[in-house]
Short mmCIF file of C-alpha atoms and ligand atoms in Angstrom, two decimals:
data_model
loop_
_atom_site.label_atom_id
_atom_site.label_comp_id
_atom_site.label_asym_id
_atom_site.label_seq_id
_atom_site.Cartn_x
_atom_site.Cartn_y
_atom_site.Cartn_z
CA UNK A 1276 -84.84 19.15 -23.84
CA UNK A 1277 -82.87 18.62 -27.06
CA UNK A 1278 -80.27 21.53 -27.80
CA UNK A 1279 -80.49 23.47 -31.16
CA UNK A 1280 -76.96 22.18 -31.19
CA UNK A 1281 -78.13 18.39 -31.33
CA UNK A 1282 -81.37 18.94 -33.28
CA UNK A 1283 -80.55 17.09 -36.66
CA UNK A 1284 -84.16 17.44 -38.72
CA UNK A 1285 -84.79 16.90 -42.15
CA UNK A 1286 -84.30 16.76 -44.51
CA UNK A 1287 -87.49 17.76 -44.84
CA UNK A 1288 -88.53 20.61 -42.50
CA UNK A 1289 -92.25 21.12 -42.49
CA UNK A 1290 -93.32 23.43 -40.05
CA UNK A 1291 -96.33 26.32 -39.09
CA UNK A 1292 -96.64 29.12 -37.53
CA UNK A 1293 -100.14 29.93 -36.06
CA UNK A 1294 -99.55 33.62 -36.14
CA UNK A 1295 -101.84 35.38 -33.31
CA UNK A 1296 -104.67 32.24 -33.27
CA UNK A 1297 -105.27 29.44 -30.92
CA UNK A 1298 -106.40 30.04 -27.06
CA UNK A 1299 -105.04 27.65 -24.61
CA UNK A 1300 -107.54 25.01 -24.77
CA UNK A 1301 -107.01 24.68 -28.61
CA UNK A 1302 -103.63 24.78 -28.63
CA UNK A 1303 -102.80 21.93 -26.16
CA UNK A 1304 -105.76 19.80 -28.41
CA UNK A 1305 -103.61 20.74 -31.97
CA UNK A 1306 -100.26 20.01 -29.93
CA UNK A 1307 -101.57 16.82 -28.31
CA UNK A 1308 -103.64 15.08 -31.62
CA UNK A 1309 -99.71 16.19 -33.42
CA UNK A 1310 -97.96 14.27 -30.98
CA UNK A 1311 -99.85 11.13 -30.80
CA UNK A 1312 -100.09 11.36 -34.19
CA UNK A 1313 -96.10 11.69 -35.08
CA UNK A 1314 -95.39 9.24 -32.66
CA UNK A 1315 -97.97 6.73 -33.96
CA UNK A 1316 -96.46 7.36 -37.58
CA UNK A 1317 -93.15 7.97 -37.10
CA UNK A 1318 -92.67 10.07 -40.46
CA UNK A 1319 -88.86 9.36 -41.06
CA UNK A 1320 -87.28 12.32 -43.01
CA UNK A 1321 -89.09 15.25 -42.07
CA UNK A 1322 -88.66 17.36 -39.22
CA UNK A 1323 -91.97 19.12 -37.85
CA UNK A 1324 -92.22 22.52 -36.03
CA UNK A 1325 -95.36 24.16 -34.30
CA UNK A 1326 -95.00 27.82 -33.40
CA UNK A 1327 -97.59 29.29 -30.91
CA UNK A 1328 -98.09 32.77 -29.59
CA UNK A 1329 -96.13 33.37 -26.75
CA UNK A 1330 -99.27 32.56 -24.52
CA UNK A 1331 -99.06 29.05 -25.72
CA UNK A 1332 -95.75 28.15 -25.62
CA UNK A 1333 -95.29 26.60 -22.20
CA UNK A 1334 -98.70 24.28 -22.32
CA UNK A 1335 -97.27 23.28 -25.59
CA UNK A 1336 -94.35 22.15 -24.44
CA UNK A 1337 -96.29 20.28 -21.49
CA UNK A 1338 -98.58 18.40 -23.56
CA UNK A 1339 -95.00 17.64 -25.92
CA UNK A 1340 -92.84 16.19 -22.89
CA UNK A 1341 -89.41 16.67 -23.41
CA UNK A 1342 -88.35 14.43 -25.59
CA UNK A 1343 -90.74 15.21 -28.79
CA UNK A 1344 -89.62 14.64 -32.12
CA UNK A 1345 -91.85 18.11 -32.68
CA UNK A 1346 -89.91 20.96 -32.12
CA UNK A 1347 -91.11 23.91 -30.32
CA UNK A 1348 -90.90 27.43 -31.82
CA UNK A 1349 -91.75 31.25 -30.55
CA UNK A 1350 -92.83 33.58 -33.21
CA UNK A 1351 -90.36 36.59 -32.41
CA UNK A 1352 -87.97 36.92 -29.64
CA UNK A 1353 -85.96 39.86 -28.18
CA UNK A 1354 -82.31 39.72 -28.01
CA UNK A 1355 -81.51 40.74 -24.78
CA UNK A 1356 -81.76 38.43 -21.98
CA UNK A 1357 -83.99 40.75 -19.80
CA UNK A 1358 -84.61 44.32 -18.73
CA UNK A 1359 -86.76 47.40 -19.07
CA UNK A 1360 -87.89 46.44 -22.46
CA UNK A 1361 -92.22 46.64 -21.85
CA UNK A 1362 -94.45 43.79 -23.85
CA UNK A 1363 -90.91 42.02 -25.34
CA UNK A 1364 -90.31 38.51 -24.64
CA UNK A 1365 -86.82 37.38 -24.60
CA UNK A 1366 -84.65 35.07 -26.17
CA UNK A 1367 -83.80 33.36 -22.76
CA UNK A 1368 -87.21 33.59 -21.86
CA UNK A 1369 -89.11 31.51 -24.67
CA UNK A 1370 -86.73 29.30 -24.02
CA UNK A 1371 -87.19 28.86 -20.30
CA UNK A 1372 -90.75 28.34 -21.48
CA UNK A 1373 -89.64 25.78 -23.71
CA UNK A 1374 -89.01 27.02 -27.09
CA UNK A 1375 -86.29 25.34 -29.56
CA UNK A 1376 -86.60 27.73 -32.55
CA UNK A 1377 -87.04 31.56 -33.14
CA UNK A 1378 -88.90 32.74 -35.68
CA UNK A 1379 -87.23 36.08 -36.84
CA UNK A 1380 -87.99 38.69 -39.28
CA UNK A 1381 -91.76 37.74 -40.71
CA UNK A 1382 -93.10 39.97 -43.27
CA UNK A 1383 -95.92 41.05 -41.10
CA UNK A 1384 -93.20 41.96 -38.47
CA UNK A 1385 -91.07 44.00 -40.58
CA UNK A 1386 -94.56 45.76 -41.84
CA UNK A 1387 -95.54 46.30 -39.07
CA UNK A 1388 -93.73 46.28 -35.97
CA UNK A 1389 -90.20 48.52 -37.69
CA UNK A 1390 -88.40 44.88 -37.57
CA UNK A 1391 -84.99 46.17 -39.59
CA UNK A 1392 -82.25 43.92 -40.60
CA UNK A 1393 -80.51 45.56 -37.93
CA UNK A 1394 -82.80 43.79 -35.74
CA UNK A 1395 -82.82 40.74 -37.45
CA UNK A 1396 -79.02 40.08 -36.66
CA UNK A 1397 -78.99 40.76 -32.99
CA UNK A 1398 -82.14 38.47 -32.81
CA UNK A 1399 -80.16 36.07 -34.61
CA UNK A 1400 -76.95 36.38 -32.79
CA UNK A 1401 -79.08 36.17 -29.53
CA UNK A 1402 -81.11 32.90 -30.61
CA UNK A 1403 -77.36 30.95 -31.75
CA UNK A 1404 -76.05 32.17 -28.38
CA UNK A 1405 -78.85 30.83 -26.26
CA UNK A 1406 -79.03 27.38 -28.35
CA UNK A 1407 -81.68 28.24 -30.44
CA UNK A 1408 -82.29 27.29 -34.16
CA UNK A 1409 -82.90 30.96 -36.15
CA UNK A 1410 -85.71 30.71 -38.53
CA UNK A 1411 -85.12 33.49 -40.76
CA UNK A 1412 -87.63 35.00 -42.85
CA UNK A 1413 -86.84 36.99 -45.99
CA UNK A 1414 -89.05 37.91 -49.11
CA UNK A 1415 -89.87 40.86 -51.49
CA UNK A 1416 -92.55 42.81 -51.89
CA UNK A 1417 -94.61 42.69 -55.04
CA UNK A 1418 -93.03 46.29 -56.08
CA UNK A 1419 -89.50 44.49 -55.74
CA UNK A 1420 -90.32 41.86 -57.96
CA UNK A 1421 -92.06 43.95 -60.51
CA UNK A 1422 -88.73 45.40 -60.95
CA UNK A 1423 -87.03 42.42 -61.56
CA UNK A 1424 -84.64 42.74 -57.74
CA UNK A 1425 -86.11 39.70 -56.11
CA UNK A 1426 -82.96 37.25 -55.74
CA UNK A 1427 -80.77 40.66 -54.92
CA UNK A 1428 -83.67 41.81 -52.02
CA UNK A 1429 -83.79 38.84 -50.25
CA UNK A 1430 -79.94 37.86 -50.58
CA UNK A 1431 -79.43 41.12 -48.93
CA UNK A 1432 -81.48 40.77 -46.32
CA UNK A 1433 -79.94 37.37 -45.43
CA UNK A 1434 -76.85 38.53 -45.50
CA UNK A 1435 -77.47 41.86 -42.93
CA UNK A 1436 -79.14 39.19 -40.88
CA UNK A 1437 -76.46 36.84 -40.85
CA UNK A 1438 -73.46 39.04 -41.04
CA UNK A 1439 -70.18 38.07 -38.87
CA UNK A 1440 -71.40 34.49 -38.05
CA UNK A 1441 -69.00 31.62 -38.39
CA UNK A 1442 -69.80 28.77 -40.80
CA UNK A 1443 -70.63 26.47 -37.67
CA UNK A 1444 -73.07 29.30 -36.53
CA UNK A 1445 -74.41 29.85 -39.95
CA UNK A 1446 -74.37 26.09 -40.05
CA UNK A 1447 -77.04 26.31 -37.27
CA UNK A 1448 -79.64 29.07 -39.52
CA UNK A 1449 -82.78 27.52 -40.96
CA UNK A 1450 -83.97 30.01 -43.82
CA UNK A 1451 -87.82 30.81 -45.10
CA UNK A 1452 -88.26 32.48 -48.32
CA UNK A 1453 -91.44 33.84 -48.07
CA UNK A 1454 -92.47 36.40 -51.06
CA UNK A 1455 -94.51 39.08 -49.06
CA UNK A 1456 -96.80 39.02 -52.54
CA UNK A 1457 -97.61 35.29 -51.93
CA UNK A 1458 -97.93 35.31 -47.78
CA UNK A 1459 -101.56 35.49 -46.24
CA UNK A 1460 -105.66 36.30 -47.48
CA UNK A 1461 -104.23 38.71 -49.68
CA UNK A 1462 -101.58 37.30 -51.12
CA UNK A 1463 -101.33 34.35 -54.22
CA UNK A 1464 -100.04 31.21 -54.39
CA UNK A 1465 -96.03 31.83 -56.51
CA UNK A 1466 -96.09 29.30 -59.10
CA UNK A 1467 -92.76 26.73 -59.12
CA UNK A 1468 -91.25 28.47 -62.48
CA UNK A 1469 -91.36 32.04 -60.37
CA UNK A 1470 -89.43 30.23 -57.64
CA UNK A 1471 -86.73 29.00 -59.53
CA UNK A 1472 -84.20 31.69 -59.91
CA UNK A 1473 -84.87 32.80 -56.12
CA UNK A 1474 -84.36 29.66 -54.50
CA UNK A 1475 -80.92 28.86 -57.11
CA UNK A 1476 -79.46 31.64 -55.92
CA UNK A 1477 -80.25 31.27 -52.66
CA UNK A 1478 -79.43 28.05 -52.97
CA UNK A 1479 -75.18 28.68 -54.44
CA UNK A 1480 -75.17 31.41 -51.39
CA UNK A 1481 -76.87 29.26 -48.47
CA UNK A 1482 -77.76 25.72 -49.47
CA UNK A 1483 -75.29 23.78 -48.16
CA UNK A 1484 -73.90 26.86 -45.18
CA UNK A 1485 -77.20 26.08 -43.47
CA UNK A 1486 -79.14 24.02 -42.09
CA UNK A 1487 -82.03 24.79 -45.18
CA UNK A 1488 -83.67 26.72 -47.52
CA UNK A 1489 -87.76 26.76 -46.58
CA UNK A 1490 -90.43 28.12 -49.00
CA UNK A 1491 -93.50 29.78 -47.12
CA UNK A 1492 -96.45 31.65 -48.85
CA UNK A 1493 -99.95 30.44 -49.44
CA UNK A 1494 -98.81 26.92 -49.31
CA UNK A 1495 -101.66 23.94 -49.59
CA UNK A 1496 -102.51 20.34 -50.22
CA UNK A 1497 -102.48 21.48 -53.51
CA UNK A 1498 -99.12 22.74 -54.40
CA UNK A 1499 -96.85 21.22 -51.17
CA UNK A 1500 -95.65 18.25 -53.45
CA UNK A 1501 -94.83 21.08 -56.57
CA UNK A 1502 -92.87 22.96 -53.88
CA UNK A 1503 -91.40 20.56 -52.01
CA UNK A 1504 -89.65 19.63 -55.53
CA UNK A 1505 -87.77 22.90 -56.22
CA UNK A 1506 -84.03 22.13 -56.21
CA UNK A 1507 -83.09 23.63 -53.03
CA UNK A 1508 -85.94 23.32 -51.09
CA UNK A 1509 -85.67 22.16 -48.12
CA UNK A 1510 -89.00 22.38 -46.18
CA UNK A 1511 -92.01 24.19 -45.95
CA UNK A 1512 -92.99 27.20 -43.57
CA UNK A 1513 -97.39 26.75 -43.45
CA UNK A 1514 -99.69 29.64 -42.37
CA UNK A 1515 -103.17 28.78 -43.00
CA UNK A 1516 -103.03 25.32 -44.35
CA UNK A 1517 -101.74 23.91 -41.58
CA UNK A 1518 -104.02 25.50 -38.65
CA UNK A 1519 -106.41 22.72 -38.57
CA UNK A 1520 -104.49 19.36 -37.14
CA UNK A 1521 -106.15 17.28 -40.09
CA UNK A 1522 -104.37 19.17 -42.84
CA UNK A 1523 -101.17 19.50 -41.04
CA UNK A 1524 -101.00 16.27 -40.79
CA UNK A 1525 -101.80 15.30 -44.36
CA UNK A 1526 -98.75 18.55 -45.04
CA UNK A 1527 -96.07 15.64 -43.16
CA UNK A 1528 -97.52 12.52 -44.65
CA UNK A 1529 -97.01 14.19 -48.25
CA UNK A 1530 -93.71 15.30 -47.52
CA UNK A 1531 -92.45 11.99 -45.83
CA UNK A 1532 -93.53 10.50 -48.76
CA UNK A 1533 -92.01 12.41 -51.02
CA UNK A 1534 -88.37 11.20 -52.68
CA UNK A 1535 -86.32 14.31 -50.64
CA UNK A 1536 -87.36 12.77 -47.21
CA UNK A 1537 -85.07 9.65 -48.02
CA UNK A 1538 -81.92 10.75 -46.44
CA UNK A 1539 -78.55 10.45 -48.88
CA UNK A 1540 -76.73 7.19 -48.30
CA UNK A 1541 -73.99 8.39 -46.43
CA UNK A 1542 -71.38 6.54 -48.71
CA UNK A 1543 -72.61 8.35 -51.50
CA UNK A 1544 -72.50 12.08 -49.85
CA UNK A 1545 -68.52 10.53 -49.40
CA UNK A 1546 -67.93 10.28 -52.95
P1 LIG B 3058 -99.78 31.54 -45.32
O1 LIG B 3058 -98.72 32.18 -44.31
O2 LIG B 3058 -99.38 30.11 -45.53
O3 LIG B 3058 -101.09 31.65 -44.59
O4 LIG B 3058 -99.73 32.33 -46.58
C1 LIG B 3058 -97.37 31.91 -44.50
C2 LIG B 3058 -96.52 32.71 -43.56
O5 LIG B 3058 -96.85 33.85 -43.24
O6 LIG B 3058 -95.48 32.20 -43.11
#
């Protein structure tokens, strides 16, 4: 199975997460219909991700192979490789099952599981160590951006996550700025203008150290092409959009037809 290490993607990242949905049975139909389907149309320039419960992760990979242009993610991960640690699931052991990427630090898991950005770096530092692409989550609250502390929330919380890593480890990060205010039922779709300032300064921090910048938070058919324009945006991190095949689907075929899936012509990243 292809290393983190190897794993080029994008420059379009388009990926979901199916949060705690999806028996077996429907998961290996979703995974299967994806992989035909990616296969079939090839969809140069972006880089799709499926993240399963844990449950699902190993008849995902099955129905994948080992060779999939899809890459396999687990939602959460704990960083130590094994011991008495009751209903975790390690690092090592998503792997084994045939994960490729770790989600880490999701709203809903800082809510409400005590996720810290104390946490956040060893589950970092553990996914990098086993080979595994981080998929960092950060975002405000409402209250935060009320008050006008957005950009310095979520630049903090990067940086506790990704504290002491070297610029080939931090090289290896994939980041998802998710507002907390525009994530789930309950939360609204941020318009582009609100994203802006976030994703610049996210951008002059972590644009080029990493591997991208994602954008997550009530994204749809409606508003993937607005987002996927933001300068800095790298990719797109879908929650309910994406849960029925169909409209994942349509999710890649807008973004590999949008201009940021044409990779740079190397002589020109030269100059
Ligand atoms: P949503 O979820 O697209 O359903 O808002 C996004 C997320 O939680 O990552």
């Amino acid at each position: 199975m292809t290393d983190a290490a190897q794993i080029v993607g994008g420059p379009l990242w388009v990926g979901t997460s199916w949060k705690m949905n999806k028996g077996l049975a429907e998961a290996r139909q979703y995974v299967r219909g994806l992989s035909d389907h990616v296969a079939m149309a090839g969809l140069a320039g972006v880089q799709p991700f499926v993240i399963p419960s844990y449950t699902a992760i190993a008849a995902a990979r099955e129905e994948l192979g080992t060779d999939s242009p899809v890459l396999l993610g687990a939602q959460n991960a704990h960083w130590e490789v094994g011991g008495a640690w009751t209903g975790e699931v390690s690092v090592a052991q998503v792997k084994d099952a045939g994960a490729q990427l770790v989600e880490i630090g999701h709203s809903e898991r800082r809510e409400h599981f005590g996720e810290t950005v104390a946490t956040t770096r060893l589950k970092v530092a553990a996914a990098l160590e086993h080979g595994l692409v981080p998929l960092l989550c950060i975002g405000e609250s409402v209250e935060v951006k009320r008050a006008g502390g957005s950009s310095s929330f979520i630049l903090e919380q990067a940086a506790g996550a990704l504290e002491g890593l070297t610029a080939e480890q931090l090289a290896r990060v994939l980041i998802a700025y998710e507002p907390v205010w525009a994530i789930g039922e309950s939360g609204r779709p941020a318009t582009v203008e609100e994203l802006q300032q976030p994703f610049a300064d996210l951008g002059r921090e972590y644009g080029s150290a990493t591997r991208g910048l994602l954008y997550g938070g009530s994204v749809n058919l409606d508003n993937a092409a607005d987002l996927l324009g933001i300068d800095q945006v790298s990719g797109l991190f879908v929650g309910r959009a994406a849960w029925q095949l169909s409209e994942y689907l349509t999710l890649l075929e807008m973004a590999a037809a949008h201009p940021k899936a044409v990779a740079p012509d190397p002589t020109e990243r030269a100059r």
